[in-house]
Coordinates of N, CA and C in Angstrom, one line a residue:
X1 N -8.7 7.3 -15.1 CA -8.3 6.4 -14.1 C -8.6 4.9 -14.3
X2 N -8.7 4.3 -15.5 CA -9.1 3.8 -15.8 C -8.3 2.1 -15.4
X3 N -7.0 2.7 -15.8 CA -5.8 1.4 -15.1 C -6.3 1.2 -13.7
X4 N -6.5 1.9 -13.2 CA -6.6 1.3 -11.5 C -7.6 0.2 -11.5
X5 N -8.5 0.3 -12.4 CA -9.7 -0.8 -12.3 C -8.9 -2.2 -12.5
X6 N -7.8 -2.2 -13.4 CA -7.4 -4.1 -13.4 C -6.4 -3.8 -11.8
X7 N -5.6 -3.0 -11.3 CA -5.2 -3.6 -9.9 C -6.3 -4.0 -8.9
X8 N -7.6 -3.3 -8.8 CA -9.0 -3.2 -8.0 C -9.1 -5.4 -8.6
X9 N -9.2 -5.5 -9.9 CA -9.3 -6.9 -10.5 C -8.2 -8.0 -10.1
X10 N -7.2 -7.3 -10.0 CA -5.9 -8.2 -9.3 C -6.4 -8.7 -7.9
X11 N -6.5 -7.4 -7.2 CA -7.1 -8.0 -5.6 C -7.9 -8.6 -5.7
X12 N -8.9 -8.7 -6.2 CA -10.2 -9.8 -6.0 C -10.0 -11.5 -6.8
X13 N -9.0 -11.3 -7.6 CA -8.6 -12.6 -8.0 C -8.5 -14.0 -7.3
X14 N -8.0 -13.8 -6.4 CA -7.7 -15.1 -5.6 C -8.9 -15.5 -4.7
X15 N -9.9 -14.8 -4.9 CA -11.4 -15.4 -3.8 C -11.5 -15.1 -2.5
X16 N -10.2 -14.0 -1.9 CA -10.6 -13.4 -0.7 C -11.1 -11.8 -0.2
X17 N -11.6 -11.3 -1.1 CA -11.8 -10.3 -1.1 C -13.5 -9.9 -1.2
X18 N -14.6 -9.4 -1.2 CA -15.7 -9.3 -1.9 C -15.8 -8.0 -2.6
X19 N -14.9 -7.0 -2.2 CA -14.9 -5.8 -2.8 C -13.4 -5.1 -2.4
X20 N -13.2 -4.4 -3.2 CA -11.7 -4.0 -3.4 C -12.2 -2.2 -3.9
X21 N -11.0 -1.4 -3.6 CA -11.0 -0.1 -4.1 C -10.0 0.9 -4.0
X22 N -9.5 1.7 -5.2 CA -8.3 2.2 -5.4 C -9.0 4.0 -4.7
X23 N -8.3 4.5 -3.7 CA -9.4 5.8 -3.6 C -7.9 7.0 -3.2
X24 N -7.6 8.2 -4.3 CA -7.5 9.2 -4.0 C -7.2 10.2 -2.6
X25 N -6.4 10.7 -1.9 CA -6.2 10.9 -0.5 C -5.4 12.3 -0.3
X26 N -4.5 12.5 -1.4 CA -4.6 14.0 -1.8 C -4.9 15.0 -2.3
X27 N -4.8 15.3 -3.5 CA -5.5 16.2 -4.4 C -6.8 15.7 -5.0
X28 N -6.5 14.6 -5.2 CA -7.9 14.1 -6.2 C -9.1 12.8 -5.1
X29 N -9.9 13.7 -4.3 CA -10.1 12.8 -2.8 C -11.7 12.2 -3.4
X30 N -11.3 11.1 -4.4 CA -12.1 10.2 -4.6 C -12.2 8.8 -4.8
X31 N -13.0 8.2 -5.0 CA -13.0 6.8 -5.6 C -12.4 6.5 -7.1
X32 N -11.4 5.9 -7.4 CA -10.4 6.2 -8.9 C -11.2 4.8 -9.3
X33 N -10.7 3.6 -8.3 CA -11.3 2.3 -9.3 C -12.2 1.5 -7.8
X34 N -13.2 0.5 -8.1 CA -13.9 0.2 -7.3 C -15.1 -1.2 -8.1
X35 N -14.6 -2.3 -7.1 CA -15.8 -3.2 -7.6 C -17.2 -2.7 -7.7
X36 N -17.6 -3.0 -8.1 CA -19.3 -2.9 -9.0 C -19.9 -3.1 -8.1
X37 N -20.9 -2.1 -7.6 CA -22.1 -2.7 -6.5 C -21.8 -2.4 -5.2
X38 N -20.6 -2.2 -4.7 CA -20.1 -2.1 -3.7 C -20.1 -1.1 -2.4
X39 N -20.0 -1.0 -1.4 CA -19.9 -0.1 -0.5 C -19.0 0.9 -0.8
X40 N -17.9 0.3 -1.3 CA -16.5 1.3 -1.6 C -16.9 2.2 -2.7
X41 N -17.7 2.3 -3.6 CA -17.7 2.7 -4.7 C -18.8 4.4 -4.3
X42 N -18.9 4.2 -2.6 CA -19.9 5.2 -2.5 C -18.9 6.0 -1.6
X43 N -17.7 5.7 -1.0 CA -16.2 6.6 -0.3 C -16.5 8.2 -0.5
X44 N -16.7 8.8 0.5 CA -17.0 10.4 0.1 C -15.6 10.9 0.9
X45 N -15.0 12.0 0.3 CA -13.8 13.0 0.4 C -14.0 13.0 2.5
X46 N -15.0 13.3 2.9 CA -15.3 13.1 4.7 C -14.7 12.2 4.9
X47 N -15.0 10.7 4.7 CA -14.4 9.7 5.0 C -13.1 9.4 4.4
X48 N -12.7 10.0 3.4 CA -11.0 9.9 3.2 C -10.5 10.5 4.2
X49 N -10.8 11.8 4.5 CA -10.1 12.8 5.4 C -10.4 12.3 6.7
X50 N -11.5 11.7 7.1 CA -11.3 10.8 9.1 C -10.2 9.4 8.5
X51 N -9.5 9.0 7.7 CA -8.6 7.5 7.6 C -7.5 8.7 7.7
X52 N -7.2 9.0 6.7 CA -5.4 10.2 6.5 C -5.3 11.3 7.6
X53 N -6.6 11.5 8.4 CA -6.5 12.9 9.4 C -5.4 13.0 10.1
X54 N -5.0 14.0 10.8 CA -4.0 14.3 11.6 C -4.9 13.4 13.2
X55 N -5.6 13.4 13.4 CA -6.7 12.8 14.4 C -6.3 11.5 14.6
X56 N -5.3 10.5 15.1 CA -5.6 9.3 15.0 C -6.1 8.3 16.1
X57 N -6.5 9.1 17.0 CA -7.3 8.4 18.4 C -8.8 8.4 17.9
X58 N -9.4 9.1 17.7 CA -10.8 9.6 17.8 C -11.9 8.4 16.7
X59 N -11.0 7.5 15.8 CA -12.2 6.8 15.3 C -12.0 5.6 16.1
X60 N -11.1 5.7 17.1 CA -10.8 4.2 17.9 C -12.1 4.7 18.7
X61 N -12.5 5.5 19.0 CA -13.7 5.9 20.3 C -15.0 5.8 19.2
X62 N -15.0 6.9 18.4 CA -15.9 6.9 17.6 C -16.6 6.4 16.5
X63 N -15.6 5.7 16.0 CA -15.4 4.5 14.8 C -15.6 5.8 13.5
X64 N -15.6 5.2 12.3 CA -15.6 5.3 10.8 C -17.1 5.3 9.8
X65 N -16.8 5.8 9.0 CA -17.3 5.1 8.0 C -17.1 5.0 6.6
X66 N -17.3 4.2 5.7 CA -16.5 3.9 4.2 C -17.9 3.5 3.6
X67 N -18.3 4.6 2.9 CA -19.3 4.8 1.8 C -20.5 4.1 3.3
X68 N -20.4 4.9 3.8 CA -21.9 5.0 5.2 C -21.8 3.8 5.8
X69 N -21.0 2.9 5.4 CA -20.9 1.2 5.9 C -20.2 1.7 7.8
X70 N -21.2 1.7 8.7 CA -20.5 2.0 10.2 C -19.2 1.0 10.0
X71 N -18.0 1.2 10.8 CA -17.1 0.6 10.7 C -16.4 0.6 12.5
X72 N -15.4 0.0 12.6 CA -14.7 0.1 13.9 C -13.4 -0.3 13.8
X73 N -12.2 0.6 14.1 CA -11.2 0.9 13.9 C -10.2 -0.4 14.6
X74 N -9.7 -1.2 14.7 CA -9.0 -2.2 15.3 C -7.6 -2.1 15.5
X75 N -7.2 -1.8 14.4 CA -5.2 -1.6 14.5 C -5.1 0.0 13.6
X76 N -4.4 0.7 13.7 CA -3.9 1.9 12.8 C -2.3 1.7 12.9
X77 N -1.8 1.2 11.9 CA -0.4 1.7 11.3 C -0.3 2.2 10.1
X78 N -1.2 3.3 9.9 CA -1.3 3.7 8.5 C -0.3 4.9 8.4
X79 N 0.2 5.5 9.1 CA 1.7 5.9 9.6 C 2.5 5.6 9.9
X80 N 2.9 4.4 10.3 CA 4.2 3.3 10.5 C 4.9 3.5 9.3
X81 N 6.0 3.4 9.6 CA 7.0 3.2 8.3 C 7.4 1.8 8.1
X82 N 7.0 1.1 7.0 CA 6.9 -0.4 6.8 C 5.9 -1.2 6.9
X83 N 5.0 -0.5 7.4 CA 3.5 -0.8 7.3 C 2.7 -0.3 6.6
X84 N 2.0 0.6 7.2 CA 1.1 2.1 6.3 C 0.1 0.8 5.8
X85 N -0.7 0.5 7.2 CA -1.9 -0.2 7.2 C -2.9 -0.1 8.3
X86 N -4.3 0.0 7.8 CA -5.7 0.3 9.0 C -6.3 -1.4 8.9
X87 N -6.8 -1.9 10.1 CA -7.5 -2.7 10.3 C -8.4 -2.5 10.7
X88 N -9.4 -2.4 9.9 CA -11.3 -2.0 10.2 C -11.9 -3.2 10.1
X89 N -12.8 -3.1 11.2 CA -14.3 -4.3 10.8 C -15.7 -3.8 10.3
X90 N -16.6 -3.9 10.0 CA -17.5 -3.3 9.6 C -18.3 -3.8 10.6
X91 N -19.6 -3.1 10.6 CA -20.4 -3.0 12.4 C -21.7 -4.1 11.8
X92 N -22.8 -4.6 12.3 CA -23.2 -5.3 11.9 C -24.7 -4.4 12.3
X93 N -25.5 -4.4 11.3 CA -26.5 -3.6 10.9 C -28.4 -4.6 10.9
X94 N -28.7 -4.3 11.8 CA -29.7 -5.4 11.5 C -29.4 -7.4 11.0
X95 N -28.4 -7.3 12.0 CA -28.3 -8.4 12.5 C -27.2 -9.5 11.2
X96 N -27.2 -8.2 10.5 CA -26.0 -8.9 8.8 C -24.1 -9.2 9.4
X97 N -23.9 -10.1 9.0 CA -22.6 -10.1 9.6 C -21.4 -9.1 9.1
X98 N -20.4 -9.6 10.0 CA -19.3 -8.4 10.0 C -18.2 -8.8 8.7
X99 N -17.6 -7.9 8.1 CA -16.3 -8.4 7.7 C -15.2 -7.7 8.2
X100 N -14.0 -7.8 7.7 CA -12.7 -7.3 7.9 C -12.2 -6.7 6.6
X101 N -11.5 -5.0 7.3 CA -11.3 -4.6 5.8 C -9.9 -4.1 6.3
X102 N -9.0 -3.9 5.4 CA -7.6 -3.4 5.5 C -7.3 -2.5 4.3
X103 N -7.0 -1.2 5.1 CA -6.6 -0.3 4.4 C -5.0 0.3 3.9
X104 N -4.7 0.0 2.8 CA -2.9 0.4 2.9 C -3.1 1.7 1.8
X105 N -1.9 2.1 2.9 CA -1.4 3.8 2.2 C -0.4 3.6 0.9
X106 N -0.1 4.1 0.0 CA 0.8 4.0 -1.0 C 0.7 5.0 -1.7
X107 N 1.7 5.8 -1.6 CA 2.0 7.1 -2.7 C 0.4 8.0 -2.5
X108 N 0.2 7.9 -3.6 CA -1.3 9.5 -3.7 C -2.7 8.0 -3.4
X109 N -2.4 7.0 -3.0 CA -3.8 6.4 -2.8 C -3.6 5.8 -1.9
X110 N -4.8 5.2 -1.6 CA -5.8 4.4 -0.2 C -5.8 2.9 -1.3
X111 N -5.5 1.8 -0.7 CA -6.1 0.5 -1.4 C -6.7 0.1 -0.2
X112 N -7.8 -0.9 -0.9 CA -8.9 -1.1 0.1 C -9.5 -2.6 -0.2
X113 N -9.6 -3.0 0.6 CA -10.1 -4.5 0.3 C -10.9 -5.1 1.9
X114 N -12.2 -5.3 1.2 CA -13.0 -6.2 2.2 C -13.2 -7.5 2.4
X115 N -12.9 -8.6 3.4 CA -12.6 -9.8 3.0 C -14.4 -10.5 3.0
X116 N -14.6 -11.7 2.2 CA -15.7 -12.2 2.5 C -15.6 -12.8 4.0
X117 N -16.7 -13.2 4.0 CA -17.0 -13.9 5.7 C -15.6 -15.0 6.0
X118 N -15.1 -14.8 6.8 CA -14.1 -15.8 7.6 C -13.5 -15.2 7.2
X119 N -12.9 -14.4 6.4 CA -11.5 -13.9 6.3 C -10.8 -13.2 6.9
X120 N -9.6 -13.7 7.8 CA -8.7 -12.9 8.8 C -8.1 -11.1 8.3
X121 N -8.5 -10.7 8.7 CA -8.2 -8.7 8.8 C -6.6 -9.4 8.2
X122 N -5.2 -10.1 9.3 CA -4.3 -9.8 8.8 C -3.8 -10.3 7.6
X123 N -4.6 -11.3 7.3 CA -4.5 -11.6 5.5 C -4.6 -10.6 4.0
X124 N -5.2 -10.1 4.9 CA -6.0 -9.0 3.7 C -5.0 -7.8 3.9
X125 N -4.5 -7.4 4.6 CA -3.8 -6.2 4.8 C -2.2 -6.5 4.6
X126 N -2.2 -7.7 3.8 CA -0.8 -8.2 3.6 C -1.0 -8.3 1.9
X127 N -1.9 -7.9 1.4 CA -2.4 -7.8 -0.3 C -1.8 -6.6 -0.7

């Protein structure tokens, strides 16, 4: 899976991202490519299957999480046709700040990108 690591490198190019990640959602329900160090790079097959679930109310109540990072669900059009996009924030942990992450569906994967501080959710889910 080795190609997916320069798309994972394409997203982070332009300075709005801090972590980026290509992740598996059918048959093969893992992390394929993933910035170095990252939260993304710890994605367990559980948390694929609460984003793709047939369930799509329940993380709006109960929120997410992406490699243990608590998260909270903001927009789901990851089923829309023309979209096939999640807007998550990450929860703030001992007082660390939040970011915005956007999740888009495509074919057999999840792309994933978390923006650094200030960066608008709808920017990033337009990558």
């Amino acid at each position: 899976m080795a190609g997916w690591q320069s798309y994972v490198d394409n997203l982070m190019c332009d300075g709005c991202c801090q972590e980026a990640a290509i992740v598996g959602y059918c048959d093969a329900k893992y992390v394929w490519a993933a910035t170095a160090g990252g939260v993304f790079q710890s994605i367990m097959p559980v948390e694929i299957d609460m984003i793709v679930g047939k369930d799509r109310e329940g993380f709006f109540t109960n929120g997410l999480t992406l490699g243990a990072k608590k998260c909270s669900v903001i927009r789901d059009s990851l089923y829309v046709d023309g979209d096939c996009t999640m807007d998550i924030r990450t929860k703030s942990q001992g007082g660390e700040p939040t970011y915005n992450v956007a999740v888009g569906r495509a074919g057999r994967v999840l792309v994933s990108g978390m923006g650094k501080e200030g960066v608008h959710g709808g920017g990033l889910n337009k990558k």
